[in-house]
PDB file of C-alpha atoms in Angstrom:
ATOM      1  CA  MET J   1      33.672  22.853  31.352  1.00 52.00           C
ATOM      2  CA  SER J   2      36.284  23.618  29.050  1.00 71.00           C
ATOM      3  CA  LYS J   3      36.442  26.206  26.509  1.00 76.00           C
ATOM      4  CA  CYS J   4      35.425  23.353  22.611  1.00 80.00           C
ATOM      5  CA  ASP J   5      32.883  22.225  24.741  1.00 80.00           C
ATOM      6  CA  ARG J   6      30.722  25.203  24.057  1.00 81.00           C
ATOM      7  CA  TYR J   7      31.697  25.215  19.797  1.00 78.00           C
ATOM      8  CA  GLU J   8      31.072  21.207  20.674  1.00 79.00           C
ATOM      9  CA  GLU J   9      27.741  21.980  20.680  1.00 81.00           C
ATOM     10  CA  MET J  10      27.730  23.928  18.579  1.00 81.00           C
ATOM     11  CA  ILE J  11      29.594  21.204  15.181  1.00 77.00           C
ATOM     12  CA  ALA J  12      26.224  19.004  16.420  1.00 77.00           C
ATOM     13  CA  ARG J  13      24.013  22.471  15.339  1.00 78.00           C
ATOM     14  CA  PHE J  14      26.429  23.427  12.931  1.00 76.00           C
ATOM     15  CA  ASP J  15      23.588  24.412   9.641  1.00 78.00           C
ATOM     16  CA  ASP J  16      21.596  26.416  12.841  1.00 83.00           C
ATOM     17  CA  LEU J  17      24.273  28.981  14.044  1.00 83.00           C
ATOM     18  CA  ASN J  18      23.297  32.222  13.227  1.00 90.00           C
ATOM     19  CA  ASP J  19      25.151  34.794  11.079  1.00 89.00           C
ATOM     20  CA  GLU J  20      27.675  35.571  14.774  1.00 90.00           C
ATOM     21  CA  GLU J  21      28.081  32.078  15.705  1.00 88.00           C
ATOM     22  CA  ARG J  22      28.852  30.968  12.860  1.00 87.00           C
ATOM     23  CA  ARG J  23      31.250  34.086  13.068  1.00 90.00           C
ATOM     24  CA  GLU J  24      32.757  33.007  16.337  1.00 89.00           C
ATOM     25  CA  PHE J  25      32.585  28.824  15.784  1.00 84.00           C
ATOM     26  CA  LYS J  26      35.012  29.829  12.235  1.00 87.00           C
ATOM     27  CA  MET J  27      37.336  31.977  14.373  1.00 89.00           C
ATOM     28  CA  HIS J  28      36.844  29.459  17.098  1.00 87.00           C
ATOM     29  CA  ILE J  29      38.248  26.154  14.368  1.00 85.00           C
ATOM     30  CA  SER J  30      40.879  28.164  13.208  1.00 89.00           C
ATOM     31  CA  GLU J  31      43.144  28.199  16.226  1.00 88.00           C
ATOM     32  CA  CYS J  32      41.708  24.786  18.119  1.00 88.00           C
ATOM     33  CA  LYS J  33      43.043  21.619  15.759  1.00 88.00           C
ATOM     34  CA  SER J  34      41.177  19.097  18.200  1.00 85.00           C
ATOM     35  CA  CYS J  35      37.426  21.116  17.048  1.00 84.00           C
ATOM     36  CA  ARG J  36      38.263  21.525  13.680  1.00 85.00           C
ATOM     37  CA  VAL J  37      39.194  17.298  13.818  1.00 86.00           C
ATOM     38  CA  LEU J  38      36.093  16.344  14.778  1.00 82.00           C
ATOM     39  CA  LEU J  39      33.798  18.662  12.104  1.00 81.00           C
ATOM     40  CA  LYS J  40      36.053  16.744   9.662  1.00 84.00           C
ATOM     41  CA  ALA J  41      34.667  14.230  11.190  1.00 83.00           C
ATOM     42  CA  MET J  42      31.948  14.534  12.017  1.00 81.00           C
ATOM     43  CA  GLU J  43      31.544  16.208   8.288  1.00 79.00           C
ATOM     44  CA  LYS J  44      33.156  12.621   6.804  1.00 80.00           C
ATOM     45  CA  PHE J  45      30.505  10.803   8.751  1.00 76.00           C
ATOM     46  CA  GLU J  46      27.818  13.171   7.579  1.00 74.00           C
ATOM     47  CA  GLY J  47      28.754  12.090   3.822  1.00 70.00           C
ATOM     48  CA  VAL J  48      28.865   8.013   4.817  1.00 64.00           C
ATOM     49  CA  ALA J  49      25.642   8.765   6.063  1.00 62.00           C
ATOM     50  CA  MET J  50      23.865  11.099   3.155  1.00 63.00           C
ATOM     51  CA  SER J  51      25.345   8.390   0.760  1.00 62.00           C
ATOM     52  CA  HIS J  52      23.524   4.881   1.809  1.00 62.00           C
ATOM     53  CA  LEU J  53      20.355   6.805   3.152  1.00 61.00           C
ATOM     54  CA  ILE J  54      19.861   8.458  -0.563  1.00 62.00           C
ATOM     55  CA  ASN J  55      20.839   5.747  -3.335  1.00 66.00           C
ATOM     56  CA  SER J  56      21.052   6.455  -6.884  1.00 69.00           C
ATOM     57  CA  PRO J  57      18.132   4.600  -8.880  1.00 69.00           C
ATOM     58  CA  LYS J  58      19.134   1.341 -10.832  1.00 76.00           C
ATOM     59  CA  GLU J  59      20.377   2.092 -14.105  1.00 79.00           C
ATOM     60  CA  GLY J  60      16.529   2.157 -16.444  1.00 81.00           C
ATOM     61  CA  PHE J  61      14.450   1.895 -13.219  1.00 80.00           C
ATOM     62  CA  THR J  62      13.004   4.838 -14.729  1.00 80.00           C
ATOM     63  CA  ARG J  63      11.828   3.073 -18.286  1.00 83.00           C
ATOM     64  CA  ARG J  64      10.629   0.220 -16.247  1.00 84.00           C
ATOM     65  CA  VAL J  65       8.047   2.314 -14.123  1.00 83.00           C
ATOM     66  CA  MET J  66       7.247   4.837 -17.242  1.00 82.00           C
ATOM     67  CA  THR J  67       6.499   1.083 -19.443  1.00 82.00           C
ATOM     68  CA  SER J  68       4.667   0.047 -16.813  1.00 80.00           C
ATOM     69  CA  ILE J  69       2.485   3.052 -16.041  1.00 77.00           C
ATOM     70  CA  TYR J  70       2.061   3.010 -20.164  1.00 76.00           C
ATOM     71  CA  LEU J  71       0.569  -0.477 -20.591  1.00 75.00           C
ATOM     72  CA  SER J  72      -1.526  -0.184 -17.238  1.00 70.00           C
ATOM     73  CA  GLU J  73      -3.364   2.778 -18.944  1.00 64.00           C
ATOM     74  CA  ALA J  74      -3.045   0.493 -21.643  1.00 61.00           C
ATOM     75  CA  ARG J  75      -5.365  -2.648 -20.151  1.00 60.00           C
ATOM     76  CA  GLY J  76      -7.179   0.118 -18.468  1.00 57.00           C
ATOM     77  CA  VAL J  77      -8.987   1.795 -21.267  1.00 51.00           C
ATOM     78  CA  PHE J  78      -9.848  -1.414 -22.524  1.00 53.00           C
ATOM     79  CA  SER J  79     -10.754  -3.313 -18.970  1.00 56.00           C
ATOM     80  CA  PHE J  80     -12.929  -0.559 -18.910  1.00 61.00           C
ATOM     81  CA  GLY J  81     -14.607  -0.337 -21.892  1.00 67.00           C
ATOM     82  CA  LEU J  82     -15.480  -4.251 -21.150  1.00 68.00           C
ATOM     83  CA  SER J  83     -16.739  -4.120 -17.795  1.00 74.00           C
ATOM     84  CA  TYR J  84     -18.955  -1.104 -19.392  1.00 77.00           C
ATOM     85  CA  VAL J  85     -19.811  -3.297 -21.319  1.00 82.00           C
ATOM     86  CA  LEU J  86     -20.470  -6.638 -18.343  1.00 83.00           C
ATOM     87  CA  GLY J  87     -22.182  -4.495 -16.730  1.00 85.00           C
ATOM     88  CA  LEU J  88     -24.922  -2.650 -19.435  1.00 88.00           C
ATOM     89  CA  ALA J  89     -25.479  -6.624 -20.632  1.00 91.00           C
ATOM     90  CA  LEU J  90     -26.066  -7.822 -16.749  1.00 91.00           C
ATOM     91  CA  ALA J  91     -28.535  -4.778 -16.217  1.00 93.00           C
ATOM     92  CA  GLY J  92     -30.302  -5.522 -19.634  1.00 92.00           C
ATOM     93  CA  VAL J  93     -31.063  -9.497 -17.720  1.00 92.00           C
ATOM     94  CA  MET J  94     -31.601  -7.815 -14.597  1.00 91.00           C
ATOM     95  CA  VAL J  95     -34.973  -5.406 -16.282  1.00 92.00           C
ATOM     96  CA  LEU J  96     -35.162  -8.624 -17.673  1.00 90.00           C
ATOM     97  CA  PHE J  97     -36.167 -11.182 -15.045  1.00 83.00           C
ATOM     98  CA  GLY J  98     -37.798  -8.999 -12.956  1.00 84.00           C
ATOM     99  CA  ILE J  99     -39.866  -8.333 -16.037  1.00 86.00           C
ATOM    100  CA  ILE J 100     -40.876 -11.518 -16.245  1.00 81.00           C
ATOM    101  CA  VAL J 101     -41.297 -11.921 -12.267  1.00 76.00           C
ATOM    102  CA  LEU J 102     -43.574  -8.615 -12.705  1.00 82.00           C
ATOM    103  CA  LEU J 103     -45.695 -10.527 -16.061  1.00 84.00           C
ATOM    104  CA  ARG J 104     -45.933 -13.722 -14.580  1.00 81.00           C
ATOM    105  CA  PRO J 105     -44.663 -14.075 -10.125  1.00 77.00           C
ATOM    106  CA  GLU J 106     -45.456 -17.884 -10.159  1.00 77.00           C
ATOM    107  CA  ILE J 107     -42.900 -18.446 -12.444  1.00 72.00           C
ATOM    108  CA  PHE J 108     -40.309 -16.906  -9.722  1.00 70.00           C
ATOM    109  CA  ALA J 109     -42.364 -18.659  -6.571  1.00 73.00           C
ATOM    110  CA  ASN J 110     -42.662 -21.361  -7.884  1.00 73.00           C
ATOM    111  CA  SER J 111     -38.947 -21.700  -8.440  1.00 72.00           C
ATOM    112  CA  LEU J 112     -38.425 -20.597  -4.855  1.00 73.00           C
ATOM    113  CA  VAL J 113     -40.882 -23.121  -3.609  1.00 79.00           C
ATOM    114  CA  TRP J 114     -38.501 -25.856  -6.167  1.00 77.00           C
ATOM    115  CA  LEU J 115     -34.973 -23.969  -4.508  1.00 78.00           C
ATOM    116  CA  ASN J 116     -37.062 -23.703  -0.765  1.00 81.00           C
ATOM    117  CA  ASN J 117     -37.748 -27.641  -0.631  1.00 82.00           C
ATOM    118  CA  LEU J 118     -34.153 -28.683  -3.189  1.00 82.00           C
ATOM    119  CA  ILE J 119     -32.195 -27.049   0.190  1.00 83.00           C
ATOM    120  CA  ASN J 120     -34.714 -28.986   2.760  1.00 82.00           C
ATOM    121  CA  TYR J 121     -33.868 -32.294   1.234  1.00 81.00           C
ATOM    122  CA  THR J 122     -29.885 -31.694   1.642  1.00 82.00           C
ATOM    123  CA  ILE J 123     -30.427 -30.424   5.054  1.00 81.00           C
ATOM    124  CA  SER J 124     -31.814 -34.137   5.199  1.00 79.00           C
ATOM    125  CA  VAL J 125     -30.566 -35.733   3.724  1.00 76.00           C
ATOM    126  CA  ASN J 126     -27.345 -34.142   5.611  1.00 74.00           C
ATOM    127  CA  ILE J 127     -28.221 -34.764   9.436  1.00 77.00           C
ATOM    128  CA  GLU J 128     -28.937 -38.051   8.281  1.00 75.00           C
ATOM    129  CA  LYS J 129     -25.004 -38.441   7.273  1.00 75.00           C
ATOM    130  CA  TYR J 130     -23.701 -37.057  10.258  1.00 73.00           C
ATOM    131  CA  LEU J 131     -26.181 -39.040  12.493  1.00 73.00           C
ATOM    132  CA  SER J 132     -25.034 -42.084  10.868  1.00 75.00           C
ATOM    133  CA  VAL J 133     -22.029 -41.106  11.482  1.00 70.00           C
ATOM    134  CA  LEU J 134     -22.036 -39.676  15.371  1.00 70.00           C
ATOM    135  CA  VAL J 135     -23.410 -43.419  16.371  1.00 73.00           C
ATOM    136  CA  SER J 136     -21.012 -45.177  14.900  1.00 72.00           C
ATOM    137  CA  PHE J 137     -18.333 -43.848  17.351  1.00 67.00           C
ATOM    138  CA  THR J 138     -20.944 -44.350  20.283  1.00 59.00           C
TER     139      THR J 138
END
């Protein structure tokens, strides 16, 4: 292991060196040209890498984001008010429907019978259609 191997490893963890290691490293760098060149190359590489990782936002980005937030909040107040009114209206209709069912259950029962008959008729018609199609293939 050469003397520079130890310092090359220190270059890789330069930010984590304690004061004594930093002092020793700086002394070695002042004397060793190859380690100095390696350190400069690492610093340049880190600078290029960081410039590609951290991009500043494009012009007008903040304005567009803030405008979007403002508009969504403005719409949110209106849509909340509208949904609140529609929710109350729906609750009122449901209460009215419940009262009608309690006072006149035969209306609801007749509606269910009618709905049941409609469903049964639709199913039987569809079954007949499917059976006729199957028979035509055989």
